[in-house]
Coordinates of C-alpha atoms (C1' of nucleotides) and ligand atoms in Angstrom, one line a residue:
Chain A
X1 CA 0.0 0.0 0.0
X2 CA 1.6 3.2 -1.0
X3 CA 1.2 6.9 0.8
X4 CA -1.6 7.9 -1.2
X5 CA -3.8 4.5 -0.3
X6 CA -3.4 5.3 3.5
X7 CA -4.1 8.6 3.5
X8 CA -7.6 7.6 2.0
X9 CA -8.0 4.8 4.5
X10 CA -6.8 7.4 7.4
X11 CA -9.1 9.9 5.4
X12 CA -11.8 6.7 6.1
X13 CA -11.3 6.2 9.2
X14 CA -11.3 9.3 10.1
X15 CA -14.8 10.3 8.8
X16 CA -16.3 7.3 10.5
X17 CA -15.2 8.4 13.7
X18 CA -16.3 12.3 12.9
X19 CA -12.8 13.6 12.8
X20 CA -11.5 16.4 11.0
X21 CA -8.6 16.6 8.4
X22 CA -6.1 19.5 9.2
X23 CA -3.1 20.1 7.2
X24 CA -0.7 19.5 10.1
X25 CA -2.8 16.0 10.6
X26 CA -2.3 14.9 6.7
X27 CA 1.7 16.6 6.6
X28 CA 2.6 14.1 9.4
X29 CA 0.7 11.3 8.4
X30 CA 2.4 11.8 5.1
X31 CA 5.4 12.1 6.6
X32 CA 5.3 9.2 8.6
X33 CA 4.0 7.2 5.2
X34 CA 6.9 7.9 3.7
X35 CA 9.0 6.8 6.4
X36 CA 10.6 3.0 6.0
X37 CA 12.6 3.1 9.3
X38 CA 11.7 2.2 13.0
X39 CA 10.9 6.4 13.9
X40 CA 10.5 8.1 17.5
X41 CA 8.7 11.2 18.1
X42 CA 11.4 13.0 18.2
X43 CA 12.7 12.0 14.7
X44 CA 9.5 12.8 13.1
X45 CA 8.7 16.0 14.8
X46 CA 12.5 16.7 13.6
X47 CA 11.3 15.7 9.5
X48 CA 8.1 17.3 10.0
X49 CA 9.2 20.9 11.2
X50 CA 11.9 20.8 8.2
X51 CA 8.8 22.1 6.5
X52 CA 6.2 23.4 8.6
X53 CA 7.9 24.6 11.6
X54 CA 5.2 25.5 13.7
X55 CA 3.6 22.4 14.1
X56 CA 3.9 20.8 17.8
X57 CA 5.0 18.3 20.1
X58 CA 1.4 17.4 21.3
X59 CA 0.0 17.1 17.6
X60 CA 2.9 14.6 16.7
X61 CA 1.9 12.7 19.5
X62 CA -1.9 13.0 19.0
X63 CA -1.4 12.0 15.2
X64 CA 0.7 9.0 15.6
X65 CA -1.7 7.6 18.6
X66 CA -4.2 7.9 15.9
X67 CA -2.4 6.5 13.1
X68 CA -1.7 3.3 15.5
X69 CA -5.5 3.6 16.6
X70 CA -6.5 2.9 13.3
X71 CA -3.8 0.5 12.8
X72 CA -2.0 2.2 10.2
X73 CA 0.9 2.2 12.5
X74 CA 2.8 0.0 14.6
X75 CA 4.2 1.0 17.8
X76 CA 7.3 -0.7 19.4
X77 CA 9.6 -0.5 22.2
X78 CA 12.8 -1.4 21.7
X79 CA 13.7 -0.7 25.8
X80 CA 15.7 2.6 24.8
X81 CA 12.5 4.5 26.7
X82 CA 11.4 5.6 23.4
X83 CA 8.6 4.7 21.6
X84 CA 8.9 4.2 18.0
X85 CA 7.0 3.4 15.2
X86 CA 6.5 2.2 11.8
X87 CA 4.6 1.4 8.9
X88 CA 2.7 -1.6 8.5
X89 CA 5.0 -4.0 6.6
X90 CA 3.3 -5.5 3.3
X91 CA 4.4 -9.6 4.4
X92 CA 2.4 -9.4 7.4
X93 CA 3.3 -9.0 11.1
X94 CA 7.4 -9.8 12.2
X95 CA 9.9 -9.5 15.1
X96 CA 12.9 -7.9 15.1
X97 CA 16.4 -8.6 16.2
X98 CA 18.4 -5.2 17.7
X99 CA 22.0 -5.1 17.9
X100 CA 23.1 -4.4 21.3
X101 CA 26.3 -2.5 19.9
X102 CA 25.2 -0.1 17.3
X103 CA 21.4 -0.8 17.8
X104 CA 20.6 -1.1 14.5
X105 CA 17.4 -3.4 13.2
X106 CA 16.6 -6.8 11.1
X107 CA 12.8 -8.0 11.1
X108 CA 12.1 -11.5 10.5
X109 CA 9.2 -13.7 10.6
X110 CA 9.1 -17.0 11.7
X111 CA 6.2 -19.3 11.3
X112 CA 7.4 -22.2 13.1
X113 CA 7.7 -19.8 16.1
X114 CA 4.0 -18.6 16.1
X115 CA 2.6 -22.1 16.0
X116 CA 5.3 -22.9 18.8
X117 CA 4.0 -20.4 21.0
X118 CA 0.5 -20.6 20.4
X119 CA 1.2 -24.5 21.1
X120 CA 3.1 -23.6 24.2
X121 CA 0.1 -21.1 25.4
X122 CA -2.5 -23.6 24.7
X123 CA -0.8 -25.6 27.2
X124 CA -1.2 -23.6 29.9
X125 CA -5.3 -22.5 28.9
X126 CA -4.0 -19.3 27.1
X127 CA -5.0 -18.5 24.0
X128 CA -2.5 -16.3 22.2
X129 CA -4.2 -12.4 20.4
X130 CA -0.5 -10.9 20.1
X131 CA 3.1 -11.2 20.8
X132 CA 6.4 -9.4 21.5
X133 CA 9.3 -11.0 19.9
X134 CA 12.6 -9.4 20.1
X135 CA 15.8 -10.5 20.2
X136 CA 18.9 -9.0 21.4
X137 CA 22.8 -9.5 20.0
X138 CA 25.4 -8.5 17.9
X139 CA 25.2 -7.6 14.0
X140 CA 27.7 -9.3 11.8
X141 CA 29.5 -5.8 12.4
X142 CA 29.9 -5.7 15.6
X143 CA 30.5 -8.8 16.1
X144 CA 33.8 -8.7 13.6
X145 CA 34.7 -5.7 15.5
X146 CA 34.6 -7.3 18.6
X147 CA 37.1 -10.2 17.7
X148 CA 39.3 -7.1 16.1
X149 CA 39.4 -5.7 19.7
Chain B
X1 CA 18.1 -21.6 46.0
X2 CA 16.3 -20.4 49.1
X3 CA 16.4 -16.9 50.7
X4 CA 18.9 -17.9 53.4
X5 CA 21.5 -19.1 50.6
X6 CA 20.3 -15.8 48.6
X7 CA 21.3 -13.4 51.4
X8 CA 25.1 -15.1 51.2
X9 CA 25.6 -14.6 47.9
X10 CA 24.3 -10.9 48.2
X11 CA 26.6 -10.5 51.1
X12 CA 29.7 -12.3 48.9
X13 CA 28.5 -9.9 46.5
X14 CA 28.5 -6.7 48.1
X15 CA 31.8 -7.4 50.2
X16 CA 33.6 -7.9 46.9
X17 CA 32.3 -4.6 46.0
X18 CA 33.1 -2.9 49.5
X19 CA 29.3 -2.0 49.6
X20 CA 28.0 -2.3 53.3
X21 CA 25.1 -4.4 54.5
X22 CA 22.6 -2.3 56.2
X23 CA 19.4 -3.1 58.1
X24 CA 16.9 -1.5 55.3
X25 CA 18.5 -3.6 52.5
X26 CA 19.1 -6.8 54.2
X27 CA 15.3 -6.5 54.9
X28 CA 14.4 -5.3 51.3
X29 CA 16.4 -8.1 49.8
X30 CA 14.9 -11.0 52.0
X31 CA 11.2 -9.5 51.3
X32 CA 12.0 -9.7 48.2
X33 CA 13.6 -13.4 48.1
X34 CA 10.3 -14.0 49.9
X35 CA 8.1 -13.2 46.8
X36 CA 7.1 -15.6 44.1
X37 CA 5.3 -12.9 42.0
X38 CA 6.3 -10.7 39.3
X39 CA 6.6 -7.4 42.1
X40 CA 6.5 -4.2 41.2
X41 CA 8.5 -1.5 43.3
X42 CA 5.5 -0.2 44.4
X43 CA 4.3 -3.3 45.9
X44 CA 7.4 -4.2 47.2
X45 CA 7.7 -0.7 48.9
X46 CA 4.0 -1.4 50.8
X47 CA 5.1 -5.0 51.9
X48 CA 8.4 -3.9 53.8
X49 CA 6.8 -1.1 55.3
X50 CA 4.6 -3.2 56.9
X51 CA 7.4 -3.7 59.2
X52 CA 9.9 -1.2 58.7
X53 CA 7.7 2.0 58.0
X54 CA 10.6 4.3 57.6
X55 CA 12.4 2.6 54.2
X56 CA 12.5 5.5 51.4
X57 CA 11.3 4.8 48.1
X58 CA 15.1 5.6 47.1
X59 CA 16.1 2.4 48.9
X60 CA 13.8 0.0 47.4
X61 CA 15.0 1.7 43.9
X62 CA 18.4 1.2 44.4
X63 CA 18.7 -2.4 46.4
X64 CA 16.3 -3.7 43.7
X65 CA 18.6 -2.7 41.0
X66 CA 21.8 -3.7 43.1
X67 CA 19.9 -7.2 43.3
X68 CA 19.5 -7.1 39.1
X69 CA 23.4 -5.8 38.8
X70 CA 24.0 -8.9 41.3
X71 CA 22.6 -11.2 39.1
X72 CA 19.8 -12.4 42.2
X73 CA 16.8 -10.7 40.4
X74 CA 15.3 -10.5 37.1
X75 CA 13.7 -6.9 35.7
X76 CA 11.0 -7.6 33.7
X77 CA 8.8 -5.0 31.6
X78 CA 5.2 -6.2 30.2
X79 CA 4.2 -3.2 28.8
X80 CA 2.0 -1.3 31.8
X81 CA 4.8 0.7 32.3
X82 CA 6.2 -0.1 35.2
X83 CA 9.1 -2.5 35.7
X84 CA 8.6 -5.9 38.0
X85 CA 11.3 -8.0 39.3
X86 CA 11.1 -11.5 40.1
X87 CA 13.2 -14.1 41.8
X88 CA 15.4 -16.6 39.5
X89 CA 13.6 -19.6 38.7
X90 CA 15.8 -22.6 39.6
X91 CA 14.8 -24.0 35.8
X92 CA 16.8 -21.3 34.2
X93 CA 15.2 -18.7 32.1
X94 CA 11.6 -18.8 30.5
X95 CA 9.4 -16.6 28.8
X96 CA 5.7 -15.0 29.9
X97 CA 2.2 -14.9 28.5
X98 CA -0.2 -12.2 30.5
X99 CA -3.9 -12.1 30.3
X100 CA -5.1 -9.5 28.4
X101 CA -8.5 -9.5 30.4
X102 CA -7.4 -9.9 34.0
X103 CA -3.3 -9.5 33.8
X104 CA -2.8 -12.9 35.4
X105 CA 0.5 -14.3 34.4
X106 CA 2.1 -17.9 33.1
X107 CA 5.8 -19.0 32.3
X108 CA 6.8 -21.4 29.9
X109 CA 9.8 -22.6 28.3
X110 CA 10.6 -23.7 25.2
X111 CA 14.0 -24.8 23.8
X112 CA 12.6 -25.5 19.9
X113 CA 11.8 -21.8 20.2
X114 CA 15.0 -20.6 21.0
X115 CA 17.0 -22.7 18.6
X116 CA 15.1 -21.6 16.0
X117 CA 15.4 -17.9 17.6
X118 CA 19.3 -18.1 17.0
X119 CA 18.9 -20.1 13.7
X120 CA 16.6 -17.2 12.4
X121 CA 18.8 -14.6 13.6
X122 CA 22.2 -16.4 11.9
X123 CA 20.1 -15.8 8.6
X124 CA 20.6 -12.1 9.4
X125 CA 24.1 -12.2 10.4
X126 CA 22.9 -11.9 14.6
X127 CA 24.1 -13.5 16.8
X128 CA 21.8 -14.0 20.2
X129 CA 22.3 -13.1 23.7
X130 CA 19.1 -12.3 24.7
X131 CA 15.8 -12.1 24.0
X132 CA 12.7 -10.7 25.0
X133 CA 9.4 -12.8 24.1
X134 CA 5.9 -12.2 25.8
X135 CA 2.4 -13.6 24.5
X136 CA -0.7 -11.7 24.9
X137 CA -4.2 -13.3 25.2
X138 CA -6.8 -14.7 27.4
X139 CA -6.5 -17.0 29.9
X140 CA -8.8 -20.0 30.9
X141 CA -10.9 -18.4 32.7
X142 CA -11.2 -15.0 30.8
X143 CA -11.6 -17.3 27.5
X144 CA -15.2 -18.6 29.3
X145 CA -16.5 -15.5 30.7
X146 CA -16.4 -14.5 27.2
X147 CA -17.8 -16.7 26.0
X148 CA -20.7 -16.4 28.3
X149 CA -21.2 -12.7 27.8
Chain C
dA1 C1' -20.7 32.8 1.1
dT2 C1' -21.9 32.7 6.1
dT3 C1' -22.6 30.7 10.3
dG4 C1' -21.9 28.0 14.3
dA5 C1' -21.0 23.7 16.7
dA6 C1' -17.5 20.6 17.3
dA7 C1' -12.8 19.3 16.7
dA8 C1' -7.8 20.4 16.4
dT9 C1' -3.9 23.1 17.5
dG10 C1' 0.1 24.6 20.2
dA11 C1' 1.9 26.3 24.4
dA12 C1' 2.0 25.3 28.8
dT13 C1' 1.2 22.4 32.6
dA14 C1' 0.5 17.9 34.7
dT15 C1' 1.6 13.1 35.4
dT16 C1' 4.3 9.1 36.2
dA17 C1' 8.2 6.2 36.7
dT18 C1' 12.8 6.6 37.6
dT19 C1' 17.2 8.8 38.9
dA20 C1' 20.2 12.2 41.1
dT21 C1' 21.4 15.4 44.9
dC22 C1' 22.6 16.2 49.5
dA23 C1' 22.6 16.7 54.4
dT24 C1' 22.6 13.4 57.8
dT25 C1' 23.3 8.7 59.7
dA26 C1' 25.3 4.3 60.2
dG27 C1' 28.7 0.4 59.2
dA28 C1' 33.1 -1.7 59.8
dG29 C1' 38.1 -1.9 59.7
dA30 C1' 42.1 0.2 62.1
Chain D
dT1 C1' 36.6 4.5 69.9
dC2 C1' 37.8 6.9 65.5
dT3 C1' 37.4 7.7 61.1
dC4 C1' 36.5 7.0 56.5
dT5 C1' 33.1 5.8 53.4
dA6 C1' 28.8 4.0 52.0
dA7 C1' 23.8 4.2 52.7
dT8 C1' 19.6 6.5 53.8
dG9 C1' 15.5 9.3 53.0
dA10 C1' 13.5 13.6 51.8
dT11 C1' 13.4 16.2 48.1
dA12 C1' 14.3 17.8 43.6
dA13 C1' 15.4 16.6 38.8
dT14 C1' 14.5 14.0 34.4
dA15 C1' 12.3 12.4 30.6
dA16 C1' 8.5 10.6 28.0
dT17 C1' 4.0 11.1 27.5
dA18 C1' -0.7 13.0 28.5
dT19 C1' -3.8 16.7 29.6
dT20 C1' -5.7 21.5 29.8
dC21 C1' -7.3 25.4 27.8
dA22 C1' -7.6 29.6 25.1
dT23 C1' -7.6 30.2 20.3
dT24 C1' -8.1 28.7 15.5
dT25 C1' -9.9 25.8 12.0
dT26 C1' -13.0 22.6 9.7
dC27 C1' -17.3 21.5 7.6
dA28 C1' -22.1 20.6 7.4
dA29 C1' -26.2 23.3 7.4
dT30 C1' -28.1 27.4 6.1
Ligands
LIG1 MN1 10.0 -3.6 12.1
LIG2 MN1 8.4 -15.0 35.3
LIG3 ZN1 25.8 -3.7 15.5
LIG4 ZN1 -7.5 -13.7 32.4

DNA sequence: ATTGAAAATGAATATTATTATCATTAGAGA
DNA sequence: TCTCTAATGATAATAATATTCATTTTCAAT
């Protein structure tokens, strides 16, 4: 789904919920469209003020709440205190393994997992809605860096 | 290990770190050996004022995370924004699924997962030494009142 | 095009969990 | 007992996020 597709099904949602478009709403719902990284607040507010300066904290916060409301976002915490998000990836869900060096990102999906841990839920009486995947090591990077040191 | 044999290595611990053993930690740190929940600071704070009503909130904060440093407690976060700690479980590590209805908490283990954790991580040039992996959903008993609503 | 009710904005303030500061107290080796 | 150093608890500081509120903007009805 490209930019223009989700801003008519934010556009959608929107109107079903009597909610107004405002230009600040559509710039950083734009923005964040056009984002293919895992983004904070901070970060976007930065990108978004590049071109309209005046718009604020609270309306950055307010629009990506509503962008993950409508599930046109995905919120994560990576355990850096800050919440990030990002787009809704075309493959369906996946986790993501964070480099504890240079904390940079790889996603994967795992189907053998999910039916492990709805296996290992079911037998304990718990049937599984969502989960948090991540795990935490060194990139290939780091990790040659490492045996340099 | 029980909370007698956890004291001594917190004492081994703290000597080898010229930190002192006081009253108010000693006490904080049994409480908490005590527990068999996933504890929040908060609650840990109420049940050790029940006898000692003059421990600071400070003290709690920084025995727990002396505990975590010392390798004698685990920090865990589930996503309601405040950290819990609980007590190692002799069976080595293991992962959590929470009720999404009525928080209620179970553990499980499972080593298929983790292999293929590292295997899927390897793909991506990671390699694993941690991991974070929580499953969301109803329990037993949330499942049927569901149902019967 | 005008109007008016409802929603959105941005600045400022509040909240919440956690951490730091600092004057005072207490532990433990000499 | 002295004395040095760590620990304590009250309080203030931080940092991310949420809320408040006066003002502005949107948009459906006129
Ligand atoms: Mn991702
Ligand atoms: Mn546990
Ligand atoms: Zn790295
Ligand atoms: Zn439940």
């Amino acid at each position: 789904m490209n930019p223009a597709n989700k801003m008519e099904q934010l556009s959608a949602y929107m109107s079903g919920k009597g909610l107004k478009s405002t230009s600040q709403r559509d710039y950083i719902a734009d923005t964040f469209f056009r984002t293919n990284t895992h983004i904070s607040l901070e970060e976007l507010l930065g990108k978004v003020r590049r071109k309209h300066k005046g718009i604020g904290y609270a309306t950055v916060y307010r629009t990506m709440k509503l962008l993950s409301e409508s599930g046109l976002a995905l919120s994560r915490q990576f355990g850096d205190g800050q919440t990030r998000y990002e787009n809704l990836p075309a493959d369906g869900h996946h986790d993501h393994i964070i480099c504890i060096k240079c904390s940079k990102i790889a996603e994967f999906h795992n189907p053998k997992i999910e039916a492990l841990q709805s296996e290992a839920a079911k037998k304990l009486g718990y049937t599984v809605v969502n989960h948090k995947m991540e795990l935490y090591g060194y990139c290939a990077d780091c990790a040659v860096k490492d045996r340099e040191a």
